[in-house]
Structure formats: structure tokens, C-alpha cells
Amino acid sequence: MLPPVELIAIDIDGTLLPSAGAEVTERTRQALEHTREAGIEVVIATGRRHRYAAPILELAGQPGETTMICSNGSVTRRLNGEPVDHFTLPLETSRELCGVLRPFGGTVVFTFDREGPGEMVLESMAAVHAQIQMWVEANREALLEVSPLERTFDDGSEPIQGMICGNVEAMREAEGWLRSQGYGAAVEMQRTEYPSRDLTILDLLPPGCSKGQALARLAARRGLAAGQVMAIGDNWNDLKMLEWAGRAVVMGNGAPDLLRHAGEHGWHVAPNNHEDGVAQVLEAVVAERDDDDERPVEKTAEVAT
């Protein structure tokens, strides 16, 4: 029997957020609050960078001390900006990736841990993949065009994350080629797929970085074992934290292949994100905690001395 849940890590896009809309629903907001009140820590684990994710959590009423695993695990900090962990891609690896990724026709972006234009760098906004135009508009104040992209690294700055986004088939080909050429030892690859949109985001992270590894480090600091941790996600970039956590929950709207994977491993499948799936899971966890608190403690016989 698993011990009570003490920490819950939750993805944002496709999980905490409904597919239509950029705000957490009222039911989910209340569920997050009740979870904290029950003494269970809520951690956010997202592919978004900190400044792109923070407004969502602030509107949802999350306290400033909320821990956020950002950029798929390369940066961990509090909602209030307090740093926890920070990792970067080696300079030469980053520069080399610019050239080897061009033949795959996707949009390549590098993210840096700094504010303002240049926080994210790409070669041409005019040539971005059509499916990420909305993302470009939402992040325009942080984007900078540099051509050729290799010049981004002339000042010696190391990025916290690279990514290439494009058609599902092309991005699978890109990942397969990178692995076949030995890049799997130089970068951590995390794939987020949206088959209905024919879009894949392939994140290229510092070696050893993932949501799962960031979550394991955080739990160790709390003195928690994997069995005391729940992870909730909807896509392949959540896989490593789902595998590490003692209780894995995949959203009903998750990537089809991930849902099949969940079934094969006996993971719980939550209702869809447009049905407040996260709220329903949190409500059940809090109810379980309340039941445990109300259960009478069995008396044990005193041992005679």
C-alpha cells in the first residue's frame, strides 16, 4: 500500500489549463487551494520558461513560494523568482546544433535565462512554422532574430534550452537522426506531440535534465520518496516524471501513444482537461487524506517490562 501523497507535480498546457482558454478554471483554482490547505505541496512542472508560466499561476492564486520546474527541467525556481536549480547547454554543442538541424525544415529557437529581447533567439520570424504563430505573438517581446543563428553564441552565453518545432514526421526524423549520430549523450531530448495539429516540439536540454530528474531532486530535498509523490501530465515531455513518481496520472486528452503507454503500465487516466480533470484528481487526493485523518487509530497493547 502506497503512503499518503505529500507532493503533486502538475503540467500546465493540456493539463492544468483547458485547451480553449489561457486561465485556470474556478473549480481547479479551488482544488489547488484545498490541496495546499490539506498540507500537500503543489509543484508546477512545465515546458514553458518561468516568465511565460508565472502569470497563469498568479491569476490562479498560487502563493509566491510555489516551486516551478520550468523549461522541461533545466530551471527550477519559485513563482516569486527565487532560484533553486539552473542548468545550461554547452556552448559548442549549442552552436553545432544550429547547423545540423537546418535540413529538417523546422523552426529552431534557443532560450536564455535573461529578461527582454534575446531571452529567446531564432533565425527568422517570417519563416516560423505556421502552427506556432500564436506562440510567437505571445512571446514577441522576448524574441530576437539573429542570422545566421550561430552568431547567437558569439558573446559566450549558454542557453538553458534549445528546441526545434515542425511537422510530426519531420521532428521524429530529426530526433532519430540526432540519436543515431550520438547527440543523445550531449543533449537530453524531450518530445511534445500534437498529432491533431501535425505539430511536434522537440526540446534539446542540458544533459541529465528532465521534469523527472528535477522532481526527484526536489523530492530528495523534502525528504520524500517517490511513493509520496504524484505527477500529472498529458504528453511525452512528462514521461520521465510520470515514470519516477509513485502515482502517475495521464490526462484523458493526452497524446494517444502516451495513453496507450499508461494503459500498459497501469497508470491512472484522469478526465480531460476541459472537464477539470486536474481538479477531480486533486479533490480525490484531498478526500483520501481526510479519510485517513478521520480513521480511528488502533490501540496497541502495552508491552510489560
PDB file of C-alpha atoms in Angstrom:
ATOM      1  CA  MET A   1       0.000   0.000   0.000  1.00  0.00           C
ATOM      2  CA  LEU A   2       1.368   3.396  -1.004  1.00  0.00           C
ATOM      3  CA  PRO A   3       1.898   6.080   1.651  1.00  0.00           C
ATOM      4  CA  PRO A   4      -0.199   9.284   1.564  1.00  0.00           C
ATOM      5  CA  VAL A   5       0.586  11.778  -1.195  1.00  0.00           C
ATOM      6  CA  GLU A   6       2.714  14.659   0.102  1.00  0.00           C
ATOM      7  CA  LEU A   7       3.623  16.398  -3.172  1.00  0.00           C
ATOM      8  CA  ILE A   8       1.837  16.689  -6.519  1.00  0.00           C
ATOM      9  CA  ALA A   9       3.645  17.870  -9.681  1.00  0.00           C
ATOM     10  CA  ILE A  10       1.319  19.240 -12.372  1.00  0.00           C
ATOM     11  CA  ASP A  11       1.980  20.130 -16.008  1.00  0.00           C
ATOM     12  CA  ILE A  12       0.363  23.301 -17.407  1.00  0.00           C
ATOM     13  CA  ASP A  13      -0.568  23.043 -21.098  1.00  0.00           C
ATOM     14  CA  GLY A  14      -3.097  20.317 -21.801  1.00  0.00           C
ATOM     15  CA  THR A  15      -3.238  19.512 -18.089  1.00  0.00           C
ATOM     16  CA  LEU A  16      -3.807  22.409 -15.694  1.00  0.00           C
ATOM     17  CA  LEU A  17      -5.193  24.618 -18.467  1.00  0.00           C
ATOM     18  CA  PRO A  18      -8.247  23.833 -20.596  1.00  0.00           C
ATOM     19  CA  SER A  19      -7.499  23.510 -24.311  1.00  0.00           C
ATOM     20  CA  ALA A  20      -9.598  26.606 -25.044  1.00  0.00           C
ATOM     21  CA  GLY A  21      -8.512  29.459 -22.796  1.00  0.00           C
ATOM     22  CA  ALA A  22      -5.445  30.739 -21.017  1.00  0.00           C
ATOM     23  CA  GLU A  23      -6.751  30.745 -17.429  1.00  0.00           C
ATOM     24  CA  VAL A  24      -7.254  28.066 -14.801  1.00  0.00           C
ATOM     25  CA  THR A  25     -10.937  27.370 -14.155  1.00  0.00           C
ATOM     26  CA  GLU A  26     -12.539  28.323 -10.858  1.00  0.00           C
ATOM     27  CA  ARG A  27     -13.023  24.688  -9.864  1.00  0.00           C
ATOM     28  CA  THR A  28      -9.351  23.962 -10.491  1.00  0.00           C
ATOM     29  CA  ARG A  29      -8.297  27.097  -8.603  1.00  0.00           C
ATOM     30  CA  GLN A  30     -10.297  25.989  -5.579  1.00  0.00           C
ATOM     31  CA  ALA A  31      -8.944  22.454  -5.807  1.00  0.00           C
ATOM     32  CA  LEU A  32      -5.372  23.792  -5.800  1.00  0.00           C
ATOM     33  CA  GLU A  33      -6.162  25.890  -2.717  1.00  0.00           C
ATOM     34  CA  HIS A  34      -7.780  22.992  -0.857  1.00  0.00           C
ATOM     35  CA  THR A  35      -4.826  20.759  -1.705  1.00  0.00           C
ATOM     36  CA  ARG A  36      -2.407  23.229  -0.133  1.00  0.00           C
ATOM     37  CA  GLU A  37      -4.682  23.595   2.892  1.00  0.00           C
ATOM     38  CA  ALA A  38      -4.586  19.818   3.319  1.00  0.00           C
ATOM     39  CA  GLY A  39      -0.818  20.049   3.703  1.00  0.00           C
ATOM     40  CA  ILE A  40       0.051  18.675   0.269  1.00  0.00           C
ATOM     41  CA  GLU A  41       2.641  20.636  -1.715  1.00  0.00           C
ATOM     42  CA  VAL A  42       1.686  21.611  -5.269  1.00  0.00           C
ATOM     43  CA  VAL A  43       4.588  21.894  -7.733  1.00  0.00           C
ATOM     44  CA  ILE A  44       4.260  23.100 -11.327  1.00  0.00           C
ATOM     45  CA  ALA A  45       6.287  21.228 -13.963  1.00  0.00           C
ATOM     46  CA  THR A  46       6.165  22.843 -17.394  1.00  0.00           C
ATOM     47  CA  GLY A  47       7.988  23.175 -20.677  1.00  0.00           C
ATOM     48  CA  ARG A  48       7.336  26.918 -20.501  1.00  0.00           C
ATOM     49  CA  ARG A  49      10.015  29.265 -19.289  1.00  0.00           C
ATOM     50  CA  HIS A  50       9.381  30.885 -15.903  1.00  0.00           C
ATOM     51  CA  ARG A  51       8.193  34.280 -17.152  1.00  0.00           C
ATOM     52  CA  TYR A  52       5.791  32.681 -19.646  1.00  0.00           C
ATOM     53  CA  ALA A  53       4.226  30.443 -16.979  1.00  0.00           C
ATOM     54  CA  ALA A  54       4.158  32.731 -13.934  1.00  0.00           C
ATOM     55  CA  PRO A  55       1.165  34.928 -14.936  1.00  0.00           C
ATOM     56  CA  ILE A  56      -1.065  31.846 -15.246  1.00  0.00           C
ATOM     57  CA  LEU A  57      -0.233  30.754 -11.717  1.00  0.00           C
ATOM     58  CA  GLU A  58      -0.553  34.238 -10.274  1.00  0.00           C
ATOM     59  CA  LEU A  59      -4.055  34.556 -11.748  1.00  0.00           C
ATOM     60  CA  ALA A  60      -4.836  31.147 -10.253  1.00  0.00           C
ATOM     61  CA  GLY A  61      -3.951  32.469  -6.800  1.00  0.00           C
ATOM     62  CA  GLN A  62      -0.828  30.395  -6.273  1.00  0.00           C
ATOM     63  CA  PRO A  63       1.467  31.685  -3.495  1.00  0.00           C
ATOM     64  CA  GLY A  64       4.869  33.140  -4.303  1.00  0.00           C
ATOM     65  CA  GLU A  65       6.696  30.207  -2.693  1.00  0.00           C
ATOM     66  CA  THR A  66       5.200  27.748  -5.193  1.00  0.00           C
ATOM     67  CA  THR A  67       8.011  25.748  -6.794  1.00  0.00           C
ATOM     68  CA  MET A  68       8.091  25.750 -10.596  1.00  0.00           C
ATOM     69  CA  ILE A  69      10.058  23.247 -12.661  1.00  0.00           C
ATOM     70  CA  CYS A  70      10.446  25.218 -15.903  1.00  0.00           C
ATOM     71  CA  SER A  71      11.894  24.674 -19.389  1.00  0.00           C
ATOM     72  CA  ASN A  72      11.274  20.926 -19.017  1.00  0.00           C
ATOM     73  CA  GLY A  73      13.607  20.675 -16.058  1.00  0.00           C
ATOM     74  CA  SER A  74      16.583  22.887 -16.901  1.00  0.00           C
ATOM     75  CA  VAL A  75      15.464  25.642 -14.487  1.00  0.00           C
ATOM     76  CA  THR A  76      13.687  25.357 -11.133  1.00  0.00           C
ATOM     77  CA  ARG A  77      12.648  28.435  -9.196  1.00  0.00           C
ATOM     78  CA  ARG A  78       9.849  29.763  -7.027  1.00  0.00           C
ATOM     79  CA  LEU A  79       6.924  31.633  -8.512  1.00  0.00           C
ATOM     80  CA  ASN A  80       8.368  34.767  -6.849  1.00  0.00           C
ATOM     81  CA  GLY A  81      11.585  34.287  -8.855  1.00  0.00           C
ATOM     82  CA  GLU A  82      13.770  32.790  -6.124  1.00  0.00           C
ATOM     83  CA  PRO A  83      16.258  30.415  -7.825  1.00  0.00           C
ATOM     84  CA  VAL A  84      16.513  26.729  -6.943  1.00  0.00           C
ATOM     85  CA  ASP A  85      18.300  24.934  -9.832  1.00  0.00           C
ATOM     86  CA  HIS A  86      19.780  26.120 -13.125  1.00  0.00           C
ATOM     87  CA  PHE A  87      21.499  24.172 -15.938  1.00  0.00           C
ATOM     88  CA  THR A  88      22.752  25.230 -19.383  1.00  0.00           C
ATOM     89  CA  LEU A  89      23.606  23.631 -22.716  1.00  0.00           C
ATOM     90  CA  PRO A  90      27.347  23.661 -23.506  1.00  0.00           C
ATOM     91  CA  LEU A  91      28.299  26.449 -25.895  1.00  0.00           C
ATOM     92  CA  GLU A  92      29.863  24.324 -28.626  1.00  0.00           C
ATOM     93  CA  THR A  93      27.001  21.843 -28.589  1.00  0.00           C
ATOM     94  CA  SER A  94      24.503  24.688 -28.999  1.00  0.00           C
ATOM     95  CA  ARG A  95      26.425  26.220 -31.905  1.00  0.00           C
ATOM     96  CA  GLU A  96      26.742  22.847 -33.621  1.00  0.00           C
ATOM     97  CA  LEU A  97      23.004  22.140 -33.298  1.00  0.00           C
ATOM     98  CA  CYS A  98      22.201  25.216 -35.409  1.00  0.00           C
ATOM     99  CA  GLY A  99      23.755  23.674 -38.498  1.00  0.00           C
ATOM    100  CA  VAL A 100      22.716  20.059 -38.094  1.00  0.00           C
ATOM    101  CA  LEU A 101      19.041  20.941 -37.513  1.00  0.00           C
ATOM    102  CA  ARG A 102      18.593  23.161 -40.599  1.00  0.00           C
ATOM    103  CA  PRO A 103      17.960  20.280 -43.048  1.00  0.00           C
ATOM    104  CA  PHE A 104      14.845  19.193 -41.112  1.00  0.00           C
ATOM    105  CA  GLY A 105      12.963  22.377 -42.003  1.00  0.00           C
ATOM    106  CA  GLY A 106      11.636  23.222 -38.544  1.00  0.00           C
ATOM    107  CA  THR A 107      11.875  26.411 -36.516  1.00  0.00           C
ATOM    108  CA  VAL A 108      14.880  26.382 -34.168  1.00  0.00           C
ATOM    109  CA  VAL A 109      14.746  28.516 -31.010  1.00  0.00           C
ATOM    110  CA  PHE A 110      17.245  28.891 -28.160  1.00  0.00           C
ATOM    111  CA  THR A 111      16.121  30.132 -24.742  1.00  0.00           C
ATOM    112  CA  PHE A 112      18.358  32.026 -22.310  1.00  0.00           C
ATOM    113  CA  ASP A 113      17.808  32.759 -18.635  1.00  0.00           C
ATOM    114  CA  ARG A 114      17.591  36.528 -19.020  1.00  0.00           C
ATOM    115  CA  GLU A 115      14.872  39.143 -19.482  1.00  0.00           C
ATOM    116  CA  GLY A 116      13.747  41.106 -22.520  1.00  0.00           C
ATOM    117  CA  PRO A 117      14.580  40.712 -26.222  1.00  0.00           C
ATOM    118  CA  GLY A 118      17.098  37.910 -26.580  1.00  0.00           C
ATOM    119  CA  GLU A 119      15.554  35.717 -23.919  1.00  0.00           C
ATOM    120  CA  MET A 120      14.599  33.602 -26.934  1.00  0.00           C
ATOM    121  CA  VAL A 121      16.501  33.699 -30.212  1.00  0.00           C
ATOM    122  CA  LEU A 122      15.517  32.409 -33.649  1.00  0.00           C
ATOM    123  CA  GLU A 123      16.825  32.912 -37.151  1.00  0.00           C
ATOM    124  CA  SER A 124      13.724  34.355 -38.824  1.00  0.00           C
ATOM    125  CA  MET A 125      10.266  35.204 -37.515  1.00  0.00           C
ATOM    126  CA  ALA A 126       8.991  35.263 -41.089  1.00  0.00           C
ATOM    127  CA  ALA A 127       9.908  31.602 -41.531  1.00  0.00           C
ATOM    128  CA  VAL A 128       8.426  30.197 -38.317  1.00  0.00           C
ATOM    129  CA  HIS A 129       6.248  27.109 -38.507  1.00  0.00           C
ATOM    130  CA  ALA A 130       2.653  28.208 -39.106  1.00  0.00           C
ATOM    131  CA  GLN A 131       1.376  26.200 -36.143  1.00  0.00           C
ATOM    132  CA  ILE A 132       3.353  28.275 -33.614  1.00  0.00           C
ATOM    133  CA  GLN A 133       2.320  31.736 -34.817  1.00  0.00           C
ATOM    134  CA  MET A 134       0.177  32.231 -31.704  1.00  0.00           C
ATOM    135  CA  TRP A 135       3.151  31.290 -29.527  1.00  0.00           C
ATOM    136  CA  VAL A 136       5.296  33.818 -31.385  1.00  0.00           C
ATOM    137  CA  GLU A 137       2.748  36.578 -30.786  1.00  0.00           C
ATOM    138  CA  ALA A 138       2.504  35.705 -27.077  1.00  0.00           C
ATOM    139  CA  ASN A 139       6.296  35.827 -26.707  1.00  0.00           C
ATOM    140  CA  ARG A 140       7.176  38.584 -29.165  1.00  0.00           C
ATOM    141  CA  GLU A 141       8.664  40.892 -26.506  1.00  0.00           C
ATOM    142  CA  ALA A 142      11.235  38.218 -25.625  1.00  0.00           C
ATOM    143  CA  LEU A 143      12.143  37.130 -29.173  1.00  0.00           C
ATOM    144  CA  LEU A 144      15.208  38.278 -31.094  1.00  0.00           C
ATOM    145  CA  GLU A 145      16.169  37.447 -34.685  1.00  0.00           C
ATOM    146  CA  VAL A 146      19.810  36.508 -35.294  1.00  0.00           C
ATOM    147  CA  SER A 147      21.064  35.330 -38.685  1.00  0.00           C
ATOM    148  CA  PRO A 148      22.890  33.091 -39.025  1.00  0.00           C
ATOM    149  CA  LEU A 149      21.707  31.556 -35.764  1.00  0.00           C
ATOM    150  CA  GLU A 150      25.247  30.524 -34.817  1.00  0.00           C
ATOM    151  CA  ARG A 151      26.040  34.205 -34.104  1.00  0.00           C
ATOM    152  CA  THR A 152      23.762  33.950 -31.041  1.00  0.00           C
ATOM    153  CA  PHE A 153      26.655  32.414 -29.149  1.00  0.00           C
ATOM    154  CA  ASP A 154      29.356  34.924 -30.085  1.00  0.00           C
ATOM    155  CA  ASP A 155      29.120  36.549 -26.628  1.00  0.00           C
ATOM    156  CA  GLY A 156      29.730  33.211 -24.876  1.00  0.00           C
ATOM    157  CA  SER A 157      26.238  32.925 -23.385  1.00  0.00           C
ATOM    158  CA  GLU A 158      24.968  29.390 -22.852  1.00  0.00           C
ATOM    159  CA  PRO A 159      21.240  28.672 -23.344  1.00  0.00           C
ATOM    160  CA  ILE A 160      19.061  26.821 -20.864  1.00  0.00           C
ATOM    161  CA  GLN A 161      17.142  25.151 -23.675  1.00  0.00           C
ATOM    162  CA  GLY A 162      17.009  24.665 -27.421  1.00  0.00           C
ATOM    163  CA  MET A 163      14.038  23.477 -29.419  1.00  0.00           C
ATOM    164  CA  ILE A 164      13.018  22.648 -32.949  1.00  0.00           C
ATOM    165  CA  CYS A 165       9.357  22.556 -33.890  1.00  0.00           C
ATOM    166  CA  GLY A 166       7.717  21.349 -37.071  1.00  0.00           C
ATOM    167  CA  ASN A 167       5.657  18.548 -38.578  1.00  0.00           C
ATOM    168  CA  VAL A 168       5.339  15.348 -36.536  1.00  0.00           C
ATOM    169  CA  GLU A 169       7.047  13.137 -39.111  1.00  0.00           C
ATOM    170  CA  ALA A 170       9.933  15.566 -39.711  1.00  0.00           C
ATOM    171  CA  MET A 171      10.569  16.060 -35.992  1.00  0.00           C
ATOM    172  CA  ARG A 172      10.564  12.308 -35.346  1.00  0.00           C
ATOM    173  CA  GLU A 173      13.097  12.030 -38.144  1.00  0.00           C
ATOM    174  CA  ALA A 174      15.172  14.806 -36.558  1.00  0.00           C
ATOM    175  CA  GLU A 175      15.157  13.082 -33.173  1.00  0.00           C
ATOM    176  CA  GLY A 176      16.052   9.732 -34.708  1.00  0.00           C
ATOM    177  CA  TRP A 177      18.930  11.260 -36.654  1.00  0.00           C
ATOM    178  CA  LEU A 178      20.269  13.102 -33.598  1.00  0.00           C
ATOM    179  CA  ARG A 179      20.249   9.906 -31.573  1.00  0.00           C
ATOM    180  CA  SER A 180      21.884   7.903 -34.370  1.00  0.00           C
ATOM    181  CA  GLN A 181      24.697  10.464 -34.542  1.00  0.00           C
ATOM    182  CA  GLY A 182      25.425  10.269 -30.812  1.00  0.00           C
ATOM    183  CA  TYR A 183      23.772  13.522 -29.739  1.00  0.00           C
ATOM    184  CA  GLY A 184      21.810  11.618 -27.093  1.00  0.00           C
ATOM    185  CA  ALA A 185      24.891  11.844 -24.877  1.00  0.00           C
ATOM    186  CA  ALA A 186      25.278  15.593 -25.441  1.00  0.00           C
ATOM    187  CA  VAL A 187      21.651  16.736 -25.025  1.00  0.00           C
ATOM    188  CA  GLU A 188      18.519  15.469 -23.308  1.00  0.00           C
ATOM    189  CA  MET A 189      15.710  15.219 -25.877  1.00  0.00           C
ATOM    190  CA  GLN A 190      12.084  15.697 -24.797  1.00  0.00           C
ATOM    191  CA  ARG A 191       9.290  15.460 -27.368  1.00  0.00           C
ATOM    192  CA  THR A 192       5.852  17.107 -27.134  1.00  0.00           C
ATOM    193  CA  GLU A 193       3.463  15.976 -29.872  1.00  0.00           C
ATOM    194  CA  TYR A 194       0.127  17.333 -31.066  1.00  0.00           C
ATOM    195  CA  PRO A 195      -0.918  14.884 -33.818  1.00  0.00           C
ATOM    196  CA  SER A 196      -4.235  16.652 -34.475  1.00  0.00           C
ATOM    197  CA  ARG A 197      -2.258  19.797 -35.370  1.00  0.00           C
ATOM    198  CA  ASP A 198       0.603  17.919 -37.059  1.00  0.00           C
ATOM    199  CA  LEU A 199       2.987  19.683 -34.695  1.00  0.00           C
ATOM    200  CA  THR A 200       5.886  18.428 -32.609  1.00  0.00           C
ATOM    201  CA  ILE A 201       8.169  20.403 -30.316  1.00  0.00           C
ATOM    202  CA  LEU A 202      11.487  18.663 -29.768  1.00  0.00           C
ATOM    203  CA  ASP A 203      13.244  20.202 -26.766  1.00  0.00           C
ATOM    204  CA  LEU A 204      17.032  19.960 -26.529  1.00  0.00           C
ATOM    205  CA  LEU A 205      18.062  20.271 -22.902  1.00  0.00           C
ATOM    206  CA  PRO A 206      21.284  20.182 -20.901  1.00  0.00           C
ATOM    207  CA  PRO A 207      22.460  16.611 -20.293  1.00  0.00           C
ATOM    208  CA  GLY A 208      20.572  14.966 -17.438  1.00  0.00           C
ATOM    209  CA  CYS A 209      17.727  17.479 -17.418  1.00  0.00           C
ATOM    210  CA  SER A 210      14.071  16.456 -17.480  1.00  0.00           C
ATOM    211  CA  LYS A 211      10.957  17.083 -15.443  1.00  0.00           C
ATOM    212  CA  GLY A 212      11.537  13.706 -13.803  1.00  0.00           C
ATOM    213  CA  GLN A 213      15.085  14.438 -12.694  1.00  0.00           C
ATOM    214  CA  ALA A 214      14.120  17.894 -11.427  1.00  0.00           C
ATOM    215  CA  LEU A 215      11.225  16.372  -9.494  1.00  0.00           C
ATOM    216  CA  ALA A 216      13.477  13.690  -7.989  1.00  0.00           C
ATOM    217  CA  ARG A 217      15.956  16.345  -6.804  1.00  0.00           C
ATOM    218  CA  LEU A 218      13.154  18.412  -5.289  1.00  0.00           C
ATOM    219  CA  ALA A 219      11.630  15.400  -3.518  1.00  0.00           C
ATOM    220  CA  ALA A 220      15.041  14.466  -2.087  1.00  0.00           C
ATOM    221  CA  ARG A 221      15.346  17.952  -0.614  1.00  0.00           C
ATOM    222  CA  ARG A 222      11.937  17.438   1.020  1.00  0.00           C
ATOM    223  CA  GLY A 223      12.925  14.015   2.339  1.00  0.00           C
ATOM    224  CA  LEU A 224      10.188  12.395   0.232  1.00  0.00           C
ATOM    225  CA  ALA A 225      10.259   9.028  -1.511  1.00  0.00           C
ATOM    226  CA  ALA A 226       8.754   8.503  -4.962  1.00  0.00           C
ATOM    227  CA  GLY A 227       5.757   6.744  -3.382  1.00  0.00           C
ATOM    228  CA  GLN A 228       4.778  10.001  -1.675  1.00  0.00           C
ATOM    229  CA  VAL A 229       4.736  11.920  -4.972  1.00  0.00           C
ATOM    230  CA  MET A 230       2.060  12.165  -7.675  1.00  0.00           C
ATOM    231  CA  ALA A 231       2.712  13.506 -11.188  1.00  0.00           C
ATOM    232  CA  ILE A 232       0.008  14.647 -13.622  1.00  0.00           C
ATOM    233  CA  GLY A 233       0.725  15.254 -17.317  1.00  0.00           C
ATOM    234  CA  ASP A 234      -0.526  14.823 -20.861  1.00  0.00           C
ATOM    235  CA  ASN A 235       2.437  14.484 -23.209  1.00  0.00           C
ATOM    236  CA  TRP A 236       5.761  12.793 -23.817  1.00  0.00           C
ATOM    237  CA  ASN A 237       7.768  15.554 -22.159  1.00  0.00           C
ATOM    238  CA  ASP A 238       6.007  14.462 -18.931  1.00  0.00           C
ATOM    239  CA  LEU A 239       7.090  10.828 -19.309  1.00  0.00           C
ATOM    240  CA  LYS A 240      10.121  10.851 -17.036  1.00  0.00           C
ATOM    241  CA  MET A 241       8.292  12.487 -14.142  1.00  0.00           C
ATOM    242  CA  LEU A 242       5.376  10.068 -14.632  1.00  0.00           C
ATOM    243  CA  GLU A 243       7.820   7.156 -14.557  1.00  0.00           C
ATOM    244  CA  TRP A 244       9.570   8.450 -11.430  1.00  0.00           C
ATOM    245  CA  ALA A 245       6.531   9.350  -9.335  1.00  0.00           C
ATOM    246  CA  GLY A 246       4.883   6.658  -7.245  1.00  0.00           C
ATOM    247  CA  ARG A 247       1.497   7.749  -8.596  1.00  0.00           C
ATOM    248  CA  ALA A 248       1.316   8.605 -12.291  1.00  0.00           C
ATOM    249  CA  VAL A 249      -1.757  10.295 -13.777  1.00  0.00           C
ATOM    250  CA  VAL A 250      -2.217  10.907 -17.509  1.00  0.00           C
ATOM    251  CA  MET A 251      -4.913  13.263 -18.741  1.00  0.00           C
ATOM    252  CA  GLY A 252      -7.712  11.759 -20.845  1.00  0.00           C
ATOM    253  CA  ASN A 253      -6.840  14.265 -23.582  1.00  0.00           C
ATOM    254  CA  GLY A 254      -3.207  13.152 -23.554  1.00  0.00           C
ATOM    255  CA  ALA A 255      -1.151  12.119 -26.575  1.00  0.00           C
ATOM    256  CA  PRO A 256      -2.665   8.882 -27.961  1.00  0.00           C
ATOM    257  CA  ASP A 257       0.588   6.924 -27.730  1.00  0.00           C
ATOM    258  CA  LEU A 258       1.078   8.104 -24.142  1.00  0.00           C
ATOM    259  CA  LEU A 259      -2.441   6.972 -23.208  1.00  0.00           C
ATOM    260  CA  ARG A 260      -1.638   3.524 -24.594  1.00  0.00           C
ATOM    261  CA  HIS A 261       1.598   3.577 -22.604  1.00  0.00           C
ATOM    262  CA  ALA A 262      -0.385   4.495 -19.476  1.00  0.00           C
ATOM    263  CA  GLY A 263      -2.698   1.545 -20.008  1.00  0.00           C
ATOM    264  CA  GLU A 264       0.223  -0.838 -20.386  1.00  0.00           C
ATOM    265  CA  HIS A 265       1.755   0.396 -17.119  1.00  0.00           C
ATOM    266  CA  GLY A 266      -1.427   0.588 -15.059  1.00  0.00           C
ATOM    267  CA  TRP A 267      -1.301   4.361 -14.644  1.00  0.00           C
ATOM    268  CA  HIS A 268      -4.433   6.273 -13.743  1.00  0.00           C
ATOM    269  CA  VAL A 269      -6.165   8.155 -16.577  1.00  0.00           C
ATOM    270  CA  ALA A 270      -7.909  11.342 -15.452  1.00  0.00           C
ATOM    271  CA  PRO A 271     -10.848  13.067 -17.158  1.00  0.00           C
ATOM    272  CA  ASN A 272      -9.987  15.519 -19.954  1.00  0.00           C
ATOM    273  CA  ASN A 273      -8.615  18.986 -19.266  1.00  0.00           C
ATOM    274  CA  HIS A 274     -11.887  20.566 -20.436  1.00  0.00           C
ATOM    275  CA  GLU A 275     -13.662  18.510 -17.751  1.00  0.00           C
ATOM    276  CA  ASP A 276     -11.494  19.888 -14.930  1.00  0.00           C
ATOM    277  CA  GLY A 277      -9.569  16.625 -14.851  1.00  0.00           C
ATOM    278  CA  VAL A 278      -6.845  18.023 -12.582  1.00  0.00           C
ATOM    279  CA  ALA A 279      -9.442  19.353 -10.142  1.00  0.00           C
ATOM    280  CA  GLN A 280     -11.134  15.949  -9.997  1.00  0.00           C
ATOM    281  CA  VAL A 281      -7.818  14.235  -9.224  1.00  0.00           C
ATOM    282  CA  LEU A 282      -6.908  16.778  -6.533  1.00  0.00           C
ATOM    283  CA  GLU A 283     -10.346  16.530  -4.939  1.00  0.00           C
ATOM    284  CA  ALA A 284      -9.960  12.746  -4.714  1.00  0.00           C
ATOM    285  CA  VAL A 285      -6.496  13.045  -3.132  1.00  0.00           C
ATOM    286  CA  VAL A 286      -7.739  15.531  -0.531  1.00  0.00           C
ATOM    287  CA  ALA A 287     -10.752  13.302   0.232  1.00  0.00           C
ATOM    288  CA  GLU A 288      -8.366  10.371   0.682  1.00  0.00           C
ATOM    289  CA  ARG A 289      -6.273  12.448   3.073  1.00  0.00           C
ATOM    290  CA  ASP A 290      -9.398  13.450   5.034  1.00  0.00           C
ATOM    291  CA  ASP A 291     -10.488   9.798   5.286  1.00  0.00           C
ATOM    292  CA  ASP A 292      -7.077   8.834   6.641  1.00  0.00           C
ATOM    293  CA  ASP A 293      -7.219  11.633   9.214  1.00  0.00           C
ATOM    294  CA  GLU A 294     -10.672  10.527  10.407  1.00  0.00           C
ATOM    295  CA  ARG A 295      -9.859   6.819  10.618  1.00  0.00           C
ATOM    296  CA  PRO A 296      -9.566   5.787  14.304  1.00  0.00           C
ATOM    297  CA  VAL A 297      -6.133   4.809  15.498  1.00  0.00           C
ATOM    298  CA  GLU A 298      -5.991   1.215  16.704  1.00  0.00           C
ATOM    299  CA  LYS A 299      -4.787   0.843  20.272  1.00  0.00           C
ATOM    300  CA  THR A 300      -1.867  -1.479  20.835  1.00  0.00           C
ATOM    301  CA  ALA A 301      -1.247  -3.443  23.958  1.00  0.00           C
ATOM    302  CA  GLU A 302       1.446  -2.119  26.244  1.00  0.00           C
ATOM    303  CA  VAL A 303       4.493  -4.316  26.489  1.00  0.00           C
ATOM    304  CA  ALA A 304       5.199  -5.321  30.067  1.00  0.00           C
ATOM    305  CA  THR A 305       8.674  -4.563  31.267  1.00  0.00           C
TER     306      THR A 305
END
